[in-house]
mmCIF file of C-alpha atoms in Angstrom:
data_model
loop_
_atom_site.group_PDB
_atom_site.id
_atom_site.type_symbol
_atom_site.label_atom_id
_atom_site.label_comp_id
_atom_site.label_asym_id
_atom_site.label_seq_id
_atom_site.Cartn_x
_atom_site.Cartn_y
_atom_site.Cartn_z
ATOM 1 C CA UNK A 1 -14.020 -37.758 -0.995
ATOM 2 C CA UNK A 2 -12.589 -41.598 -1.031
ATOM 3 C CA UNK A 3 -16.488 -42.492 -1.804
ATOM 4 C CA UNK A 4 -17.156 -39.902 -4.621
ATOM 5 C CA UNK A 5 -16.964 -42.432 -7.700
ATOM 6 C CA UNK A 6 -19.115 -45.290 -5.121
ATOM 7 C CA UNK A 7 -22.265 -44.577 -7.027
ATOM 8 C CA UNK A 8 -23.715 -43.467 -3.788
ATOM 9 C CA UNK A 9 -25.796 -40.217 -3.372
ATOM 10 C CA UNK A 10 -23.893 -37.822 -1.039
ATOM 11 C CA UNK A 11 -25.856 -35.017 0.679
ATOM 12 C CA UNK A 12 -23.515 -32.582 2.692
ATOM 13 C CA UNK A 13 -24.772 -30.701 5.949
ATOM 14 C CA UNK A 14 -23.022 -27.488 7.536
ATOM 15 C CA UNK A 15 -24.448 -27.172 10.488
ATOM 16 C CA UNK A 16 -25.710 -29.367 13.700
ATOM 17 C CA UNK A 17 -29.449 -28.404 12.281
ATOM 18 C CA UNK A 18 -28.374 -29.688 9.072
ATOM 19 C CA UNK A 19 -26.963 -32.816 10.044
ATOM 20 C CA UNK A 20 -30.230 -33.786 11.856
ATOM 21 C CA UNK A 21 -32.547 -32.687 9.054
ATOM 22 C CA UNK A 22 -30.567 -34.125 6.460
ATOM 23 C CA UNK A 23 -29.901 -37.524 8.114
ATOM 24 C CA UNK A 24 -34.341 -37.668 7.915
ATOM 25 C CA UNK A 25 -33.846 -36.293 4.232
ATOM 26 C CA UNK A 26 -31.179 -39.153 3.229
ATOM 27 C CA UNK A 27 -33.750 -41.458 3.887
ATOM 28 C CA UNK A 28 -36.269 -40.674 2.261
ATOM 29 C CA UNK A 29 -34.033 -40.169 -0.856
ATOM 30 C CA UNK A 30 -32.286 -43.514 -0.811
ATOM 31 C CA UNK A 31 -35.847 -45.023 -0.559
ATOM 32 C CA UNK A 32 -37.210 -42.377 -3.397
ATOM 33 C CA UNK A 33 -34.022 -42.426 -5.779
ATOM 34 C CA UNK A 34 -33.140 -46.116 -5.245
ATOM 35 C CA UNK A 35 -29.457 -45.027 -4.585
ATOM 36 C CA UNK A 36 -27.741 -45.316 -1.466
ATOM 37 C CA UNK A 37 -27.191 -42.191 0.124
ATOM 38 C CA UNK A 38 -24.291 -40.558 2.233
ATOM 39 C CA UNK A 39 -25.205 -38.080 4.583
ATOM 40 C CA UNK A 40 -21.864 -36.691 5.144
ATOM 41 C CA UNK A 41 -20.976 -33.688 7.522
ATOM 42 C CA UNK A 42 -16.911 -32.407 9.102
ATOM 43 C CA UNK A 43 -15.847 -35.020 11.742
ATOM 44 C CA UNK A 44 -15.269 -33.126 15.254
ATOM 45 C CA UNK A 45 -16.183 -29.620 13.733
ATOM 46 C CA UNK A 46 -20.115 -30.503 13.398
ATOM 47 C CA UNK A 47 -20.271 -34.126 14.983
ATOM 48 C CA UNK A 48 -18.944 -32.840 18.224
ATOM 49 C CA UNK A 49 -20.440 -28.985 18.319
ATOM 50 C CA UNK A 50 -22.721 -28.519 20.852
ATOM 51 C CA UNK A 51 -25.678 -26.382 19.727
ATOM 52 C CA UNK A 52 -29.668 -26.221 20.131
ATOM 53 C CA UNK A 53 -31.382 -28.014 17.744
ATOM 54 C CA UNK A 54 -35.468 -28.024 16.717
ATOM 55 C CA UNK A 55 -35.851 -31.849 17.087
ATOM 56 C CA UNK A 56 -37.951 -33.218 14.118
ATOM 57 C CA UNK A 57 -41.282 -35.059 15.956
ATOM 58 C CA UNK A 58 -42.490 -38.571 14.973
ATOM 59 C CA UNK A 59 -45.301 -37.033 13.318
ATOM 60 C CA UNK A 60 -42.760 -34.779 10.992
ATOM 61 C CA UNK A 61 -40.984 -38.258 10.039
ATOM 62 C CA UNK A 62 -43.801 -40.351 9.430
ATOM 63 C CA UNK A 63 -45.337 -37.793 6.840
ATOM 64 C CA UNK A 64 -41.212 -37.548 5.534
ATOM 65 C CA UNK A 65 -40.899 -41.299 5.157
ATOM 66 C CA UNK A 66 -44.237 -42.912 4.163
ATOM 67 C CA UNK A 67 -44.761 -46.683 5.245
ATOM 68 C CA UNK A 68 -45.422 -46.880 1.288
ATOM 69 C CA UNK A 69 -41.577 -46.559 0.275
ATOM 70 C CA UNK A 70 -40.555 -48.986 2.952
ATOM 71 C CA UNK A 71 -43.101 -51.603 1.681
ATOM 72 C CA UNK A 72 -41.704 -51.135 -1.637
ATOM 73 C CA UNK A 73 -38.377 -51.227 -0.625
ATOM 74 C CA UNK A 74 -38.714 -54.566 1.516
ATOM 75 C CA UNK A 75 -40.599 -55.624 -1.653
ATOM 76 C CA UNK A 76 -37.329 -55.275 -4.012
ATOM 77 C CA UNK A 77 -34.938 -56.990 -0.862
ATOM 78 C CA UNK A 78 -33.727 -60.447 -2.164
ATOM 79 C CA UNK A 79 -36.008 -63.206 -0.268
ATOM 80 C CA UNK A 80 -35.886 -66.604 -0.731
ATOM 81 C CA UNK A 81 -39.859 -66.381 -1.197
ATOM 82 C CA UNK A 82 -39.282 -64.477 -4.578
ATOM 83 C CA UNK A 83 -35.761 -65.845 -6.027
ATOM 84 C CA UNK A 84 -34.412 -63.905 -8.358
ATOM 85 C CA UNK A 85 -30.890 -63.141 -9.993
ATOM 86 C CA UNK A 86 -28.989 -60.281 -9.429
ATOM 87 C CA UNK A 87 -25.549 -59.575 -10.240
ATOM 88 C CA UNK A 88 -23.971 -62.460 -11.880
ATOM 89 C CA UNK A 89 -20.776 -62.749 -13.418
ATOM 90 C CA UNK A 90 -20.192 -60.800 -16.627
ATOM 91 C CA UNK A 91 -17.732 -59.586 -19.822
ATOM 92 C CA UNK A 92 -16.970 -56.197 -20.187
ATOM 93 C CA UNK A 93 -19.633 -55.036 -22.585
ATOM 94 C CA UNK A 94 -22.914 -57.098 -20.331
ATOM 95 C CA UNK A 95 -20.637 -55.323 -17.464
ATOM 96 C CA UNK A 96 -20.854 -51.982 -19.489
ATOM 97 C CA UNK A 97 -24.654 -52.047 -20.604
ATOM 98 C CA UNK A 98 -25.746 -53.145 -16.720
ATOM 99 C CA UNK A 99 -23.818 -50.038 -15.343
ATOM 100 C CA UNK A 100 -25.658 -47.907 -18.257
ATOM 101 C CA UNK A 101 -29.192 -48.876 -17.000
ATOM 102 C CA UNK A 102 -28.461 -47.204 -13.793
ATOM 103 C CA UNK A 103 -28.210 -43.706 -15.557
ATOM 104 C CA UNK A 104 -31.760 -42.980 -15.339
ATOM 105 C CA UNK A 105 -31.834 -43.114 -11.400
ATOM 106 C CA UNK A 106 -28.878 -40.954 -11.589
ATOM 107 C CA UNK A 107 -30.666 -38.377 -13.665
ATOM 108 C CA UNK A 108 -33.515 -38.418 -11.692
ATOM 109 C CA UNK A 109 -32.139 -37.902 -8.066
ATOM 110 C CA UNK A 110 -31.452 -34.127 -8.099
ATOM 111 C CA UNK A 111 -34.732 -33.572 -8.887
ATOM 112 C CA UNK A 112 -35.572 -35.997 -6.058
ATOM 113 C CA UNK A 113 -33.133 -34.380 -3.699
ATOM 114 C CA UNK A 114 -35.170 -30.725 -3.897
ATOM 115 C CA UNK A 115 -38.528 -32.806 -3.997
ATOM 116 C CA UNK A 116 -37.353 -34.280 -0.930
ATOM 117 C CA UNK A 117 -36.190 -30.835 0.516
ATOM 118 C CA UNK A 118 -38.895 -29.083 -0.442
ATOM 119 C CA UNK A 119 -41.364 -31.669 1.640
ATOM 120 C CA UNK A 120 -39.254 -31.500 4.724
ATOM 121 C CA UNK A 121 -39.195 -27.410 4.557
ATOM 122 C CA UNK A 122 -43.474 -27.314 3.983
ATOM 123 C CA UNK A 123 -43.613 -29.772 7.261
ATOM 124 C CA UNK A 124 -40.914 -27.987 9.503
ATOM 125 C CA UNK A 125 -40.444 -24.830 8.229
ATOM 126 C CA UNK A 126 -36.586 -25.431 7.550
ATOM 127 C CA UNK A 127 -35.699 -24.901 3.622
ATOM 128 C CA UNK A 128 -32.896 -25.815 2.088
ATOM 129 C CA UNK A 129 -31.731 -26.191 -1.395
ATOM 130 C CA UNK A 130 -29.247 -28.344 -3.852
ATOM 131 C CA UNK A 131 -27.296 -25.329 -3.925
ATOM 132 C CA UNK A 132 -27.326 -21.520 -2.116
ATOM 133 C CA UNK A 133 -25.807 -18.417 -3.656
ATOM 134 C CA UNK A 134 -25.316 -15.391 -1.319
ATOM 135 C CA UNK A 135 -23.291 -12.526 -2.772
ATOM 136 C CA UNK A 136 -23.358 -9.928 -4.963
ATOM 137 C CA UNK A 137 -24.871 -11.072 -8.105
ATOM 138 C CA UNK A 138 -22.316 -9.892 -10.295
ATOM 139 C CA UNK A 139 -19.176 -11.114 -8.187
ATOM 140 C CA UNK A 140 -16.050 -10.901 -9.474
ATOM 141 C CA UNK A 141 -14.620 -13.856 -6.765
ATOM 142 C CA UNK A 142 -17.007 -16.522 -5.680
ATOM 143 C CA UNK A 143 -16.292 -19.356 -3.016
ATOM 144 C CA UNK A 144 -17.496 -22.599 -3.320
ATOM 145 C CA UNK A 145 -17.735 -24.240 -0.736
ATOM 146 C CA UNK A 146 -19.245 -27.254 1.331
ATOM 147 C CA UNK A 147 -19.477 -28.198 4.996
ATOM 148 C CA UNK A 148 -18.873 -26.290 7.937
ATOM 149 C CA UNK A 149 -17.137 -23.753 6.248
ATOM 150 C CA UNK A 150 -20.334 -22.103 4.928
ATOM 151 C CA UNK A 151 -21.257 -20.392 8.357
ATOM 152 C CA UNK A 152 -18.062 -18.272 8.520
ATOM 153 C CA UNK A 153 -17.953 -17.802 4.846
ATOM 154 C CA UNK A 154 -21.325 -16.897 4.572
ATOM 155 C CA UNK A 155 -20.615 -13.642 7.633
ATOM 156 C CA UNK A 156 -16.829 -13.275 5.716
ATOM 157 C CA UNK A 157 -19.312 -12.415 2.396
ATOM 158 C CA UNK A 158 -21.603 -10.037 4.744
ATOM 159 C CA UNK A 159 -18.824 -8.370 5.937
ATOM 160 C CA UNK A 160 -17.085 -8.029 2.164
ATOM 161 C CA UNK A 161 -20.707 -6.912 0.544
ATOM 162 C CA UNK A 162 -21.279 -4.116 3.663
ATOM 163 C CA UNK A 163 -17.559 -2.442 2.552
ATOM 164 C CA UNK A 164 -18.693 -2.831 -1.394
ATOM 165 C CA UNK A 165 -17.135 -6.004 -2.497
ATOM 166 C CA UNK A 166 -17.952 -7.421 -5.316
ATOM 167 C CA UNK A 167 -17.915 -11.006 -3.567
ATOM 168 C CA UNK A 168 -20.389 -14.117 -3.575
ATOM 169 C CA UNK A 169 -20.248 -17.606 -1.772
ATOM 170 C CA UNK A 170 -21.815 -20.879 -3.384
ATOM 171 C CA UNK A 171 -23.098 -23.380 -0.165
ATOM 172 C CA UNK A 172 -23.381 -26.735 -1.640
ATOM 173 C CA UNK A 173 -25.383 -29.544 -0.177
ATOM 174 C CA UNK A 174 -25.735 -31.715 -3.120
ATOM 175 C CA UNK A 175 -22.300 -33.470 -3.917
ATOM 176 C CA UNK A 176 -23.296 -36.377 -5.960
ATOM 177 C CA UNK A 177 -25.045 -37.408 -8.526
ATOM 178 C CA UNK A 178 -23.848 -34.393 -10.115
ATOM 179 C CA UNK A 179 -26.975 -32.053 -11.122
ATOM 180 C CA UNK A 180 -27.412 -31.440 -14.652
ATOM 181 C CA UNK A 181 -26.584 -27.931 -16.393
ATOM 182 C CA UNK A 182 -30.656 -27.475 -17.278
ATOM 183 C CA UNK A 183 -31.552 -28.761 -14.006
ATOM 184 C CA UNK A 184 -29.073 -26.034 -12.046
ATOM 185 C CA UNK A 185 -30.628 -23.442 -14.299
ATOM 186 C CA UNK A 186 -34.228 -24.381 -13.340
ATOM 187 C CA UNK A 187 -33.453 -24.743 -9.761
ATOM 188 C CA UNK A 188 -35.555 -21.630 -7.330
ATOM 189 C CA UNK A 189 -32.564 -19.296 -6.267
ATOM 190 C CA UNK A 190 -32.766 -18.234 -2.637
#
């Protein structure tokens, strides 16, 4: 939470199979966005579980993370070959208009997130989304809730539905940048 306001993308897992498929995800979207991602997941609770994982090949990553993104990437580093200037000192309003430019990889990264999810689920067979609704669809209490949590919410909300309540639980994987209100609307539900 400490890095919320970073500028970084943060991507949050809730299982052991999430952490390993999102950790391949990240980076394709920090190379894709041109953000910085965090692939964050609960310390001891998920980083210490022991569980059986599908392992994601070579082949899987390779077709994830083209060589084409990490040319262009090493392209943009800073190298005394191709000086350049970057981040010089400035007054508030240069400050101001230099933050403001950075909007428009902002906007685009939810977008970029599912685009990225989306590949990763046609080449493993794993889907995920931004966000996952499970519940009844017109709950009158809905958890929101991300991390490790969402496993033993998401039987709690079985258990509630089979005895008739009206109950729903909202798994989010997609902290930051926030995703727009039109975006969340056009999003596939699963």
């Amino acid at each position: 939470m400490a890095t919320r306001g970073s500028g970084c993308g943060i991507l949050c897992s809730a299982s052991v199979q999430e952490a390993g498929d999102f950790a391949a995800i990240a980076a394709r979207l920090s190379l894709r966005s041109r953000l910085p991602f965090l692939h964050v997941f609960d310390g001891f609770r998920t980083s210490h579980e022991i569980q059986r994982v599908e392992l994601i090949s070579d082949a899987v990553l390779q077709a994830l993370v083209p060589e084409a993104l990490i040319a262009a990437h090493r392209q943009r580093g800073l190298s005394p070959d191709r000086p350049m200037l970057r981040g010089t000192s400035q007054n508030p309003d240069v400050c101001f208009q230099a933050r403001e430019a950075t909007n428009r990889f902002h906007d685009a990264t939810p977008l970029l997130v599912q685009e990225a999810m989306d590949r990763f689920g046609a080449l493993t067979g794993r889907h995920y989304a931004l966000f996952d609704y499970q519940g009844h669809p017109a709950a009158e209490r809905v958890l929101v809730l991300m991390g490790s949590g969402c496993g033993a919410a998401s039987e709690a909300v079985e258990a509630l539905l089979a005895r008739g309540e009206r109950v729903g639980l909202l798994s989010v994987r997609l902290f930051r940048p926030l995703a727009s209100q039109q975006l969340v609307a056009a999003l596939p539900t699963s």
